[in-house]
Amino acid sequence: EEGRFAGWPANNGLWAWDGREFLVGYTLGPYVLQPGHNIGLPYSSHLARSRDGGETWRMETPEPFVGRSGTPSDLVDRIDFGHPGFAMRVVGTGYHGSEDGRGAFYYSRDRGESWLGPHRFQGLSDVPLLDGAELTPRTDYRVDGPGTCTVFLSARSPQRRGSDRSFCVRTTDGGRSFRFLSWIVPPQDPSRAVMPATARCSAARLVSALRRRDMTGGECWIDAYASEDDGRSWSFLSRVGETGGHNGNPPALVRMTDGRLCCVFGQRTERRIVARISGD
C-alpha cells in the first residue's frame, strides 16, 4: 500500500491451524524514509488472516488487543491450552504497542478472532533473578497439556539496550501462575540473546534458536540451545548461521513431520533469507 509500512511479524506473532489457516501479526504505520526502520508515528498492531494456505488474506483489527486495551490484570478463569481455537500473544516493553516492563499476555479461544487480556505473568515478580529487570519478550510458547504451557521470555537491565537474555517459565494451572524454570542463556553471557524460537523434539528434549549479537563488535548470528530435562536446564548446542550486520535477524524454528529441524532467518548484509536443516 503506497505510503505505508507494514512489517515485523517476528515481533508480533504467527500462528497456524490445520496447515491451511494462518494468522500473522504486524505493525502498520506511515512510510518514512529515514535511518533504521522506515516507519513513522503513529503506528499500531494488526493481524492478517488466510484460510486458504496463504493464497488470499484479510486484515483484522480486534478489540481489545495490543495497544488498544487497559492495564494487565490477574487471570481468574483457567485457560484450556488444548482448545482447538487457542492462541497466545505475549508482550513486554519496547516493542510495538506495549511498554509494560512486567510483561503480559493475551489469549484467544477462537483462533484470534477475539482476544482476552492483557493478563500478568503471576508469580514472576517474586523471582529474585528477575528483580529489577524489564521483560522484553515476543511470542514463543509450547502447549504441553490442557493446563500446562511453557513460555519462552527475555529480560534486560532497565533501558540497557542489548542486555536481553532469554529464559523459560511454565504454568500448570491454566495460566493463573507461572514459575521460573531456568535461563536459556544466563545473564553473565556477554552477548545479546533474544527472540527464542523453540521446538519440542520429545517429552524431555527442547531446542531453542536465539538471535545473538556481540554488542561491542556488532557481529550477529543464530545459536541453538538444547534442554534434555524439559526446560529445567539448558546448554549450547550449535551455531546455526550468520545474520549479517544491522542488528542481525531473528530465527524461526520448526520441527518438520520427518523429525528434522528447519531454521529460517534473514542475512541482512547479503539481503537474503536462509533456511538451514538439521537431522540431528
Coordinates of N, CA and C in Angstrom, one line a residue, residues 44-230:
S44 N 0.5 1.0 14.8 CA -0.4 0.2 15.6 C -0.3 -1.3 15.2
S45 N -0.8 -2.1 16.0 CA -0.7 -3.6 15.8 C -2.0 -4.1 15.2
H46 N -1.8 -5.0 14.2 CA -2.9 -5.6 13.4 C -2.6 -7.0 13.2
L47 N -3.6 -7.7 12.6 CA -3.5 -9.1 12.2 C -3.9 -9.3 10.7
A48 N -3.3 -10.3 10.1 CA -3.8 -10.7 8.8 C -4.0 -12.2 8.8
R49 N -5.1 -12.6 8.2 CA -5.6 -14.0 8.3 C -5.7 -14.6 6.8
S50 N -5.3 -15.8 6.7 CA -5.5 -16.6 5.5 C -6.2 -17.9 5.8
R51 N -7.2 -18.3 5.1 CA -7.8 -19.6 5.3 C -7.6 -20.5 4.2
D52 N -6.8 -20.1 3.2 CA -6.6 -21.0 2.0 C -5.1 -21.2 1.8
G53 N -4.3 -21.4 2.9 CA -2.9 -21.7 2.8 C -2.0 -20.5 2.3
G54 N -2.5 -19.3 2.5 CA -1.7 -18.1 2.1 C -2.0 -17.5 0.8
E55 N -3.0 -18.1 0.1 CA -3.3 -17.5 -1.3 C -4.0 -16.2 -1.2
T56 N -4.9 -16.0 -0.2 CA -5.6 -14.7 0.0 C -5.5 -14.4 1.5
W57 N -5.6 -13.1 1.8 CA -5.5 -12.6 3.1 C -6.6 -11.5 3.5
R58 N -6.9 -11.4 4.7 CA -7.9 -10.5 5.2 C -7.3 -9.7 6.4
M59 N -7.3 -8.4 6.4 CA -6.8 -7.6 7.5 C -7.8 -7.6 8.7
E60 N -7.3 -7.8 9.9 CA -8.2 -7.7 11.1 C -7.6 -6.8 12.2
T61 N -8.5 -6.1 12.9 CA -8.1 -5.2 13.9 C -9.0 -5.5 15.1
P62 N -8.7 -6.5 15.9 CA -9.5 -6.9 17.0 C -9.4 -5.9 18.2
E63 N -10.5 -5.9 19.0 CA -10.5 -5.1 20.2 C -11.0 -6.1 21.4
P64 N -10.3 -6.1 22.5 CA -9.1 -5.4 22.8 C -7.9 -6.1 22.2
F65 N -6.8 -5.5 22.0 CA -5.6 -6.1 21.5 C -4.4 -5.2 21.9
V66 N -3.2 -5.6 21.5 CA -2.0 -4.8 21.9 C -2.1 -3.4 21.5
G67 N -1.9 -2.5 22.4 CA -2.0 -1.0 22.2 C -3.4 -0.5 22.2
R68 N -4.4 -1.4 22.4 CA -5.8 -0.9 22.4 C -6.6 -1.6 23.6
S69 N -5.9 -1.6 24.7 CA -6.5 -2.3 25.9 C -6.0 -1.6 27.2
G70 N -6.5 -2.1 28.3 CA -6.2 -1.5 29.6 C -5.0 -2.1 30.3
T71 N -4.9 -1.8 31.6 CA -3.8 -2.3 32.4 C -3.9 -3.8 32.6
P72 N -2.8 -4.6 32.6 CA -2.9 -6.0 32.8 C -3.5 -6.3 34.1
S73 N -4.3 -7.4 34.2 CA -4.9 -7.9 35.4 C -4.6 -9.3 35.6
D74 N -4.9 -9.8 36.8 CA -4.7 -11.2 37.2 C -5.7 -12.1 36.4
L75 N -5.3 -13.2 35.9 CA -6.2 -14.2 35.3 C -7.0 -14.9 36.3
V76 N -8.3 -14.9 36.1 CA -9.2 -15.6 37.1 C -9.6 -17.0 36.6
D77 N -10.1 -17.1 35.4 CA -10.5 -18.4 34.9 C -9.4 -19.1 34.2
R78 N -9.2 -20.4 34.4 CA -8.2 -21.2 33.8 C -8.3 -21.2 32.3
I79 N -7.2 -21.2 31.6 CA -7.1 -21.3 30.2 C -7.1 -22.8 29.8
D80 N -7.8 -23.2 28.9 CA -7.7 -24.5 28.3 C -6.8 -24.4 27.1
F81 N -5.5 -24.8 27.4 CA -4.5 -24.6 26.3 C -4.7 -25.7 25.2
G82 N -5.5 -26.7 25.5 CA -5.8 -27.7 24.5 C -6.9 -27.4 23.6
H83 N -7.6 -26.2 23.8 CA -8.7 -25.8 23.0 C -8.3 -25.7 21.5
P84 N -9.1 -26.2 20.6 CA -8.7 -26.1 19.2 C -8.5 -24.7 18.6
G85 N -9.1 -23.7 19.3 CA -9.0 -22.3 18.9 C -8.0 -21.5 19.7
F86 N -7.2 -22.1 20.5 CA -6.3 -21.4 21.4 C -5.2 -20.7 20.7
A87 N -4.9 -19.5 21.1 CA -3.7 -18.7 20.6 C -3.3 -17.8 21.8
M88 N -2.0 -17.5 21.9 CA -1.5 -16.6 22.9 C -0.6 -15.6 22.2
R89 N -0.7 -14.3 22.7 CA 0.2 -13.2 22.3 C 0.9 -12.7 23.5
V90 N 2.2 -12.7 23.5 CA 3.0 -12.2 24.6 C 3.5 -10.8 24.3
V91 N 3.5 -9.9 25.3 CA 4.0 -8.6 25.2 C 5.0 -8.2 26.3
G92 N 5.8 -7.2 26.1 CA 6.7 -6.7 27.1 C 6.9 -5.2 26.9
T93 N 8.1 -4.8 27.1 CA 8.4 -3.4 26.9 C 9.2 -3.1 25.7
G94 N 8.9 -2.0 25.0 CA 9.8 -1.6 23.9 C 9.4 -2.1 22.5
Y95 N 8.3 -2.9 22.4 CA 8.1 -3.5 21.1 C 6.6 -3.3 20.7
H96 N 6.4 -2.2 19.9 CA 5.2 -2.1 19.1 C 3.9 -2.3 19.9
G97 N 3.6 -1.2 20.7 CA 2.3 -1.2 21.3 C 2.2 -1.5 22.7
S98 N 3.3 -2.0 23.3 CA 3.4 -2.3 24.7 C 4.6 -1.7 25.4
E99 N 4.4 -1.1 26.5 CA 5.5 -0.6 27.3 C 5.5 -1.0 28.7
D100 N 5.1 -2.3 29.0 CA 4.9 -2.8 30.3 C 6.1 -3.7 30.6
G101 N 7.1 -3.2 31.4 CA 8.3 -4.0 31.8 C 8.0 -5.2 32.6
R102 N 6.8 -5.4 33.1 CA 6.5 -6.7 33.8 C 6.1 -7.8 32.9
G103 N 5.7 -7.4 31.6 CA 5.3 -8.4 30.7 C 3.8 -8.8 30.9
A104 N 3.2 -9.3 29.9 CA 1.8 -9.7 29.9 C 1.4 -10.5 28.7
F105 N 0.2 -11.1 28.8 CA -0.2 -11.9 27.6 C -1.7 -11.7 27.4
Y106 N -2.0 -11.9 26.1 CA -3.4 -12.0 25.7 C -3.7 -13.5 25.2
Y107 N -4.9 -13.9 25.2 CA -5.2 -15.3 24.7 C -6.5 -15.3 24.0
S108 N -6.7 -16.2 23.1 CA -7.8 -16.3 22.2 C -8.4 -17.7 22.3
R109 N -9.7 -17.9 22.2 CA -10.3 -19.2 22.1 C -11.0 -19.4 20.7
D110 N -10.8 -18.5 19.8 CA -11.4 -18.6 18.5 C -10.4 -18.3 17.4
R111 N -9.2 -18.7 17.5 CA -8.2 -18.6 16.5 C -7.9 -17.1 16.2
G112 N -7.9 -16.3 17.3 CA -7.5 -14.9 17.2 C -8.6 -14.0 16.6
E113 N -9.8 -14.4 16.5 CA -10.9 -13.5 16.1 C -11.2 -12.5 17.2
S114 N -11.1 -13.0 18.4 CA -11.2 -12.1 19.6 C -10.2 -12.5 20.6
W115 N -9.9 -11.6 21.5 CA -8.8 -11.8 22.5 C -9.2 -11.4 23.9
L116 N -8.7 -12.1 24.9 CA -8.9 -11.7 26.3 C -7.6 -11.3 26.9
G117 N -7.6 -10.3 27.8 CA -6.4 -9.8 28.4 C -6.3 -8.3 28.2
P118 N -5.1 -7.7 28.6 CA -3.9 -8.4 28.9 C -3.9 -8.9 30.4
H119 N -3.2 -10.0 30.6 CA -3.1 -10.6 31.9 C -1.6 -10.7 32.3
R120 N -1.4 -10.6 33.6 CA 0.0 -10.6 34.1 C 0.5 -12.0 34.2
F121 N 1.9 -12.2 34.1 CA 2.5 -13.4 34.4 C 2.7 -13.5 36.0
Q122 N 1.6 -14.0 36.6 CA 1.6 -14.0 38.0 C 2.7 -15.0 38.6
G123 N 3.4 -14.5 39.5 CA 4.5 -15.3 40.1 C 5.9 -14.9 39.7
L124 N 6.0 -14.2 38.6 CA 7.4 -13.9 38.1 C 7.9 -12.7 38.9
S125 N 7.1 -11.9 39.5 CA 7.6 -10.7 40.3 C 8.2 -11.2 41.5
D126 N 8.0 -12.5 41.9 CA 8.6 -13.0 43.1 C 10.0 -13.7 42.9
V127 N 10.4 -13.7 41.6 CA 11.7 -14.4 41.3 C 12.9 -13.4 41.5
P128 N 13.8 -13.7 42.4 CA 14.9 -12.8 42.7 C 15.8 -12.6 41.5
L129 N 15.9 -13.6 40.6 CA 16.7 -13.4 39.4 C 16.2 -12.4 38.5
L130 N 14.9 -12.1 38.6 CA 14.3 -11.1 37.7 C 14.1 -9.8 38.4
D131 N 14.5 -9.6 39.6 CA 14.3 -8.4 40.4 C 14.9 -7.2 39.7
G132 N 14.1 -6.2 39.4 CA 14.6 -5.0 38.7 C 14.7 -5.1 37.2
A133 N 14.5 -6.3 36.6 CA 14.7 -6.4 35.2 C 13.4 -6.0 34.5
E134 N 13.6 -5.6 33.2 CA 12.5 -5.4 32.3 C 12.3 -6.6 31.4
L135 N 11.0 -7.0 31.3 CA 10.8 -8.1 30.3 C 10.6 -7.6 28.9
T136 N 11.3 -8.2 28.0 CA 11.3 -7.8 26.6 C 10.9 -9.0 25.6
P137 N 9.9 -9.8 26.0 CA 9.5 -10.9 25.2 C 8.8 -10.6 23.9
R138 N 8.9 -11.5 22.9 CA 8.0 -11.6 21.8 C 7.2 -12.9 22.1
T139 N 6.6 -13.5 21.1 CA 5.7 -14.7 21.4 C 6.4 -16.0 21.0
D140 N 6.6 -16.8 22.0 CA 7.1 -18.2 21.8 C 6.7 -19.1 22.9
Y141 N 5.9 -20.1 22.6 CA 5.4 -21.0 23.7 C 5.1 -22.3 23.1
R142 N 5.1 -23.3 24.0 CA 4.8 -24.7 23.6 C 3.7 -25.2 24.6
V143 N 2.6 -25.6 24.0 CA 1.5 -26.2 24.8 C 1.8 -27.6 25.1
D144 N 1.8 -28.0 26.4 CA 2.2 -29.3 26.9 C 1.0 -30.1 27.5
G145 N -0.2 -29.5 27.6 CA -1.4 -30.2 28.1 C -2.5 -29.2 28.3
P146 N -3.7 -29.6 28.7 CA -4.8 -28.7 28.8 C -4.6 -27.6 29.8
G147 N -3.8 -27.8 30.9 CA -3.5 -26.7 31.8 C -2.1 -26.3 31.9
T148 N -1.2 -26.9 31.0 CA 0.2 -26.7 31.0 C 0.8 -26.0 29.8
C149 N 1.6 -25.0 30.0 CA 2.2 -24.3 28.8 C 3.5 -23.8 29.2
T150 N 4.5 -24.0 28.4 CA 5.9 -23.5 28.6 C 6.1 -22.2 27.7
V151 N 6.5 -21.1 28.4 CA 6.6 -19.8 27.6 C 8.0 -19.4 27.7
F152 N 8.5 -18.9 26.6 CA 9.9 -18.5 26.5 C 10.0 -17.0 26.4
L153 N 10.7 -16.4 27.3 CA 10.7 -14.9 27.5 C 12.1 -14.4 27.5
S154 N 12.3 -13.1 27.6 CA 13.6 -12.5 27.8 C 13.5 -11.3 28.7
A155 N 14.6 -10.9 29.3 CA 14.7 -9.8 30.2 C 16.0 -9.0 30.0
R156 N 15.9 -7.8 30.4 CA 17.1 -6.9 30.2 C 17.2 -6.0 31.4
S157 N 18.5 -5.5 31.6 CA 18.6 -4.4 32.6 C 17.9 -3.2 32.1
P158 N 17.2 -2.5 33.0 CA 16.4 -1.3 32.6 C 17.1 -0.4 31.6
Q159 N 16.5 -0.2 30.5 CA 17.0 0.8 29.5 C 18.4 0.5 28.9
R160 N 18.9 -0.7 29.2 CA 20.2 -1.0 28.7 C 20.1 -1.9 27.4
R161 N 20.2 -1.2 26.3 CA 20.0 -1.9 25.0 C 21.0 -3.0 24.8
G162 N 20.5 -4.2 24.4 CA 21.3 -5.3 24.1 C 21.6 -6.2 25.2
S163 N 21.1 -5.9 26.4 CA 21.4 -6.7 27.6 C 20.4 -7.8 27.8
D164 N 19.5 -8.0 26.8 CA 18.5 -9.1 26.8 C 19.1 -10.5 27.0
R165 N 18.5 -11.3 27.8 CA 18.9 -12.7 27.9 C 17.6 -13.5 28.1
S166 N 17.6 -14.7 27.5 CA 16.4 -15.5 27.4 C 16.2 -16.5 28.5
F167 N 15.0 -16.8 28.9 CA 14.7 -17.8 29.9 C 13.3 -18.4 29.6
C168 N 13.0 -19.4 30.4 CA 11.7 -20.1 30.2 C 10.9 -20.2 31.5
V169 N 9.6 -20.2 31.4 CA 8.7 -20.3 32.6 C 7.6 -21.3 32.2
R170 N 6.9 -21.8 33.2 CA 5.8 -22.8 32.9 C 4.7 -22.5 33.9
T171 N 3.5 -22.7 33.3 CA 2.3 -22.7 34.1 C 1.7 -24.1 34.1
T172 N 1.2 -24.6 35.2 CA 0.5 -25.9 35.2 C -0.9 -25.7 35.7
D173 N -1.4 -24.5 35.9 CA -2.7 -24.2 36.4 C -3.5 -23.3 35.5
G174 N -3.3 -23.5 34.2 CA -4.1 -22.8 33.2 C -3.8 -21.4 33.1
G175 N -2.6 -20.9 33.4 CA -2.2 -19.6 33.3 C -2.4 -18.7 34.4
R176 N -2.9 -19.2 35.6 CA -3.1 -18.4 36.7 C -1.8 -18.1 37.5
S177 N -0.8 -18.9 37.3 CA 0.5 -18.6 37.9 C 1.6 -19.2 37.0
F178 N 2.8 -18.7 37.1 CA 3.9 -19.1 36.3 C 5.1 -19.3 37.3
R179 N 5.9 -20.3 37.0 CA 7.2 -20.5 37.8 C 8.4 -20.4 36.8
F180 N 9.4 -19.8 37.3 CA 10.7 -19.7 36.6 C 11.3 -21.1 36.5
L181 N 11.7 -21.5 35.3 CA 12.4 -22.8 35.1 C 13.9 -22.6 35.1
S182 N 14.4 -21.8 34.1 CA 15.8 -21.6 34.0 C 16.1 -20.6 33.0
W183 N 17.3 -20.1 33.0 CA 17.8 -19.2 31.9 C 18.2 -20.2 30.8
I184 N 17.9 -19.8 29.5 CA 18.4 -20.5 28.4 C 19.9 -20.0 28.1
V185 N 20.0 -18.7 28.1 CA 21.3 -18.0 28.1 C 21.4 -17.1 29.3
P186 N 22.3 -17.4 30.2 CA 22.4 -16.7 31.5 C 22.8 -15.3 31.4
P187 N 22.4 -14.5 32.4 CA 22.7 -13.0 32.4 C 24.2 -12.7 32.2
Q188 N 25.1 -13.6 32.7 CA 26.5 -13.3 32.6 C 27.1 -13.5 31.2
D189 N 26.3 -14.1 30.3 CA 26.8 -14.3 28.9 C 27.0 -12.9 28.3
P190 N 28.1 -12.7 27.6 CA 28.4 -11.3 27.2 C 27.6 -10.8 26.0
S191 N 26.9 -11.7 25.3 CA 26.2 -11.3 24.0 C 24.7 -11.3 24.2
R192 N 24.0 -10.4 23.5 CA 22.6 -10.4 23.5 C 22.0 -11.7 23.0
A193 N 20.9 -12.2 23.7 CA 20.3 -13.4 23.4 C 18.8 -13.2 23.5
V194 N 18.1 -13.1 22.4 CA 16.7 -12.6 22.5 C 15.9 -13.3 21.4
M195 N 14.6 -13.2 21.4 CA 13.7 -13.7 20.4 C 13.8 -15.2 20.2
P196 N 13.7 -16.1 21.2 CA 13.8 -17.5 21.1 C 12.7 -18.0 20.2
A197 N 13.0 -19.1 19.4 CA 12.0 -19.9 18.7 C 12.3 -21.3 19.0
T198 N 11.3 -22.0 19.6 CA 11.5 -23.2 20.3 C 10.7 -24.4 19.7
A199 N 11.4 -25.5 19.6 CA 10.7 -26.7 19.0 C 10.8 -27.8 20.1
R200 N 9.8 -28.6 20.3 CA 9.8 -29.8 21.2 C 10.1 -31.0 20.3
C201 N 11.2 -31.7 20.7 CA 11.6 -32.9 20.0 C 11.2 -34.2 20.6
S202 N 11.0 -34.1 21.9 CA 10.5 -35.3 22.7 C 9.9 -34.8 24.0
A203 N 9.4 -35.7 24.9 CA 8.9 -35.3 26.1 C 9.9 -34.5 27.0
A204 N 11.2 -34.8 26.8 CA 12.2 -34.2 27.7 C 13.1 -33.2 26.9
R205 N 13.1 -33.3 25.6 CA 14.1 -32.5 24.8 C 13.4 -31.3 24.1
L206 N 14.0 -30.1 24.4 CA 13.6 -28.9 23.7 C 14.8 -28.3 23.0
V207 N 14.6 -27.7 21.9 CA 15.6 -27.0 21.2 C 15.1 -25.6 20.9
S208 N 16.0 -24.6 21.2 CA 15.6 -23.2 21.0 C 16.6 -22.5 20.2
A209 N 16.2 -21.8 19.1 CA 17.1 -21.0 18.4 C 17.0 -19.5 18.8
L210 N 18.1 -18.8 19.0 CA 18.1 -17.5 19.5 C 18.8 -16.5 18.6
R211 N 18.4 -15.2 18.7 CA 19.0 -14.1 18.0 C 20.1 -13.6 18.9
R212 N 21.4 -13.6 18.3 CA 22.5 -13.2 19.1 C 23.2 -12.0 18.5
R213 N 23.8 -11.2 19.4 CA 24.6 -10.1 18.9 C 25.7 -9.7 19.9
D214 N 26.9 -9.5 19.4 CA 28.0 -9.0 20.2 C 27.9 -7.5 20.2
M215 N 27.5 -7.0 21.3 CA 27.2 -5.5 21.4 C 28.5 -4.7 21.4
T216 N 29.6 -5.3 21.4 CA 30.9 -4.5 21.3 C 31.4 -4.4 19.9
G217 N 31.3 -5.6 19.2 CA 31.8 -5.6 17.8 C 30.8 -5.6 16.8
G218 N 29.5 -5.9 17.1 CA 28.4 -5.8 16.1 C 28.2 -7.1 15.4
E219 N 28.9 -8.2 15.7 CA 28.7 -9.4 15.0 C 27.4 -10.0 15.4
C220 N 26.6 -10.6 14.4 CA 25.3 -11.1 14.7 C 25.1 -12.5 14.1
W221 N 24.4 -13.4 14.8 CA 24.3 -14.8 14.4 C 23.1 -15.4 15.1
I222 N 22.9 -16.7 14.8 CA 21.9 -17.5 15.4 C 22.5 -18.7 16.1
D223 N 22.2 -18.9 17.4 CA 22.6 -20.0 18.2 C 21.5 -20.9 18.5
A224 N 21.8 -22.2 18.6 CA 20.8 -23.2 19.1 C 21.2 -23.7 20.5
Y225 N 20.3 -23.7 21.4 CA 20.5 -24.3 22.7 C 19.5 -25.5 22.9
A226 N 19.9 -26.4 23.8 CA 19.1 -27.6 24.0 C 18.8 -27.8 25.5
S227 N 17.7 -28.3 25.8 CA 17.3 -28.8 27.1 C 17.0 -30.3 27.0
E228 N 17.6 -31.1 27.9 CA 17.3 -32.5 27.9 C 16.4 -32.9 29.1
D229 N 16.0 -31.9 29.9 CA 15.2 -32.2 31.1 C 13.9 -31.3 31.1
D230 N 13.4 -31.1 29.9 CA 12.1 -30.4 29.8 C 12.2 -28.9 30.3

